[in-house]
């Protein structure tokens, strides 16, 4: 069993930066593709970014490309999301997720992930 514990987030102004962290416990995450999603009130959970466990290849939603950076520290079993140039439309609850498959691929839908963090709120004021 894998537990994902998130930290970071908060209230910032437009243009500011934030870094979210997602620490894994219970089992190594070195062999798991991982990702970040977000969900605003009244909206569906949407894909933000993904990273593969082989090669560390990354994929981003068009809405965050060039502003957000996903990375991982396999030694520390931690996933990160660095968010620069934040906009009010980035306001949402952010979730980290880990897949449970040996097939290496980008995963952009919630159903492709097995383990989820508890979520952390990011609020960007204009």
mmCIF file of C-alpha atoms in Angstrom:
data_model
loop_
_atom_site.group_PDB
_atom_site.id
_atom_site.type_symbol
_atom_site.label_atom_id
_atom_site.label_comp_id
_atom_site.label_asym_id
_atom_site.label_seq_id
_atom_site.Cartn_x
_atom_site.Cartn_y
_atom_site.Cartn_z
ATOM 1 C CA UNK A 1 0.000 0.000 0.000
ATOM 2 C CA UNK A 2 1.182 3.504 -0.834
ATOM 3 C CA UNK A 3 0.322 6.657 1.045
ATOM 4 C CA UNK A 4 0.815 10.038 -0.584
ATOM 5 C CA UNK A 5 1.054 13.062 1.697
ATOM 6 C CA UNK A 6 0.952 16.494 0.123
ATOM 7 C CA UNK A 7 2.345 19.784 1.363
ATOM 8 C CA UNK A 8 2.637 23.290 0.026
ATOM 9 C CA UNK A 9 -0.104 25.402 -1.474
ATOM 10 C CA UNK A 10 -1.793 28.429 -0.004
ATOM 11 C CA UNK A 11 -2.951 31.899 -0.974
ATOM 12 C CA UNK A 12 -0.774 33.914 -3.366
ATOM 13 C CA UNK A 13 -1.090 36.807 -5.769
ATOM 14 C CA UNK A 14 -1.109 36.561 -9.523
ATOM 15 C CA UNK A 15 2.429 36.219 -10.849
ATOM 16 C CA UNK A 16 3.742 34.529 -7.724
ATOM 17 C CA UNK A 17 5.239 31.060 -7.481
ATOM 18 C CA UNK A 18 4.452 28.033 -5.333
ATOM 19 C CA UNK A 19 5.894 24.564 -4.965
ATOM 20 C CA UNK A 20 3.783 21.567 -4.092
ATOM 21 C CA UNK A 21 5.308 18.397 -2.669
ATOM 22 C CA UNK A 22 3.977 14.864 -2.517
ATOM 23 C CA UNK A 23 5.830 12.443 -0.262
ATOM 24 C CA UNK A 24 5.286 8.723 -0.534
ATOM 25 C CA UNK A 25 5.409 6.195 2.249
ATOM 26 C CA UNK A 26 4.582 2.556 2.582
ATOM 27 C CA UNK A 27 6.325 1.434 -0.575
ATOM 28 C CA UNK A 28 8.897 2.766 -2.984
ATOM 29 C CA UNK A 29 7.552 4.916 -5.792
ATOM 30 C CA UNK A 30 10.558 4.520 -8.015
ATOM 31 C CA UNK A 31 8.642 2.306 -10.423
ATOM 32 C CA UNK A 32 5.463 4.365 -10.671
ATOM 33 C CA UNK A 33 4.380 6.888 -13.247
ATOM 34 C CA UNK A 34 3.061 9.917 -11.383
ATOM 35 C CA UNK A 35 1.009 12.997 -12.052
ATOM 36 C CA UNK A 36 -0.723 16.092 -10.769
ATOM 37 C CA UNK A 37 -4.384 16.945 -11.184
ATOM 38 C CA UNK A 38 -6.523 19.840 -10.007
ATOM 39 C CA UNK A 39 -10.178 20.395 -9.332
ATOM 40 C CA UNK A 40 -11.989 23.696 -9.049
ATOM 41 C CA UNK A 41 -15.413 23.951 -7.368
ATOM 42 C CA UNK A 42 -18.149 22.671 -9.644
ATOM 43 C CA UNK A 43 -15.687 21.315 -12.184
ATOM 44 C CA UNK A 44 -14.257 17.923 -12.982
ATOM 45 C CA UNK A 45 -10.786 16.911 -11.926
ATOM 46 C CA UNK A 46 -8.407 17.875 -14.723
ATOM 47 C CA UNK A 47 -4.935 16.786 -15.732
ATOM 48 C CA UNK A 48 -2.071 19.148 -14.986
ATOM 49 C CA UNK A 49 1.198 17.269 -15.509
ATOM 50 C CA UNK A 50 2.673 13.770 -15.637
ATOM 51 C CA UNK A 51 6.116 12.216 -15.304
ATOM 52 C CA UNK A 52 7.239 8.714 -16.229
ATOM 53 C CA UNK A 53 9.300 6.580 -13.894
ATOM 54 C CA UNK A 54 11.621 5.543 -16.729
ATOM 55 C CA UNK A 55 13.471 8.472 -18.196
ATOM 56 C CA UNK A 56 11.599 11.081 -16.198
ATOM 57 C CA UNK A 57 9.785 12.264 -19.306
ATOM 58 C CA UNK A 58 7.184 14.955 -18.694
ATOM 59 C CA UNK A 59 3.877 16.029 -20.180
ATOM 60 C CA UNK A 60 1.845 19.136 -19.394
ATOM 61 C CA UNK A 61 -1.646 20.412 -19.994
ATOM 62 C CA UNK A 62 -1.651 23.268 -22.480
ATOM 63 C CA UNK A 63 -2.988 25.614 -19.808
ATOM 64 C CA UNK A 64 0.149 25.243 -17.646
ATOM 65 C CA UNK A 65 2.832 24.517 -20.221
ATOM 66 C CA UNK A 66 5.806 26.833 -19.798
ATOM 67 C CA UNK A 67 4.718 27.872 -16.292
ATOM 68 C CA UNK A 68 4.614 24.631 -14.279
ATOM 69 C CA UNK A 69 7.388 22.071 -13.809
ATOM 70 C CA UNK A 70 6.867 18.527 -12.566
ATOM 71 C CA UNK A 71 9.837 16.661 -11.099
ATOM 72 C CA UNK A 72 10.582 13.773 -8.808
ATOM 73 C CA UNK A 73 13.245 12.709 -6.364
ATOM 74 C CA UNK A 74 13.437 8.960 -6.424
ATOM 75 C CA UNK A 75 15.902 8.955 -3.552
ATOM 76 C CA UNK A 76 13.380 10.776 -1.379
ATOM 77 C CA UNK A 77 10.257 9.202 -2.882
ATOM 78 C CA UNK A 78 8.886 12.679 -3.467
ATOM 79 C CA UNK A 79 7.045 14.321 -6.337
ATOM 80 C CA UNK A 80 7.094 18.076 -6.900
ATOM 81 C CA UNK A 81 5.130 20.647 -8.845
ATOM 82 C CA UNK A 82 6.752 24.049 -9.226
ATOM 83 C CA UNK A 83 4.191 26.602 -10.316
ATOM 84 C CA UNK A 84 5.437 29.922 -11.696
ATOM 85 C CA UNK A 85 3.536 32.926 -13.040
ATOM 86 C CA UNK A 86 0.383 31.808 -11.301
ATOM 87 C CA UNK A 87 -2.952 33.071 -12.589
ATOM 88 C CA UNK A 88 -6.342 33.349 -10.883
ATOM 89 C CA UNK A 89 -7.599 30.560 -13.156
ATOM 90 C CA UNK A 90 -5.039 28.240 -11.528
ATOM 91 C CA UNK A 91 -7.101 28.387 -8.335
ATOM 92 C CA UNK A 92 -8.119 24.838 -7.429
ATOM 93 C CA UNK A 93 -7.433 21.938 -5.123
ATOM 94 C CA UNK A 94 -4.376 20.097 -6.388
ATOM 95 C CA UNK A 95 -3.880 16.341 -6.108
ATOM 96 C CA UNK A 96 -0.850 14.158 -6.696
ATOM 97 C CA UNK A 97 -1.321 10.634 -7.961
ATOM 98 C CA UNK A 98 0.682 7.477 -8.573
ATOM 99 C CA UNK A 99 -0.060 4.690 -10.990
ATOM 100 C CA UNK A 100 0.380 1.027 -10.156
ATOM 101 C CA UNK A 101 1.544 -0.491 -13.416
ATOM 102 C CA UNK A 102 4.835 -1.536 -14.957
ATOM 103 C CA UNK A 103 3.743 -0.126 -18.309
ATOM 104 C CA UNK A 104 5.544 3.164 -18.816
ATOM 105 C CA UNK A 105 3.294 5.797 -20.356
ATOM 106 C CA UNK A 106 1.904 9.242 -19.846
ATOM 107 C CA UNK A 107 -1.331 9.015 -17.882
ATOM 108 C CA UNK A 108 -3.699 11.941 -18.258
ATOM 109 C CA UNK A 109 -6.967 10.637 -16.832
ATOM 110 C CA UNK A 110 -7.791 10.053 -13.152
ATOM 111 C CA UNK A 111 -8.803 6.452 -13.787
ATOM 112 C CA UNK A 112 -5.236 5.571 -14.759
ATOM 113 C CA UNK A 113 -3.967 6.286 -11.252
ATOM 114 C CA UNK A 114 -4.401 4.110 -8.211
ATOM 115 C CA UNK A 115 -3.010 6.166 -5.339
ATOM 116 C CA UNK A 116 -3.970 9.745 -4.482
ATOM 117 C CA UNK A 117 -2.792 12.433 -2.129
ATOM 118 C CA UNK A 118 -5.211 14.223 0.177
ATOM 119 C CA UNK A 119 -5.252 17.386 -1.933
ATOM 120 C CA UNK A 120 -3.967 20.858 -1.184
ATOM 121 C CA UNK A 121 -5.667 24.177 -1.923
ATOM 122 C CA UNK A 122 -4.030 26.748 -4.165
ATOM 123 C CA UNK A 123 -5.734 30.138 -4.352
ATOM 124 C CA UNK A 124 -4.442 32.865 -6.656
ATOM 125 C CA UNK A 125 -5.803 36.376 -6.189
ATOM 126 C CA UNK A 126 -5.798 38.959 -8.973
#
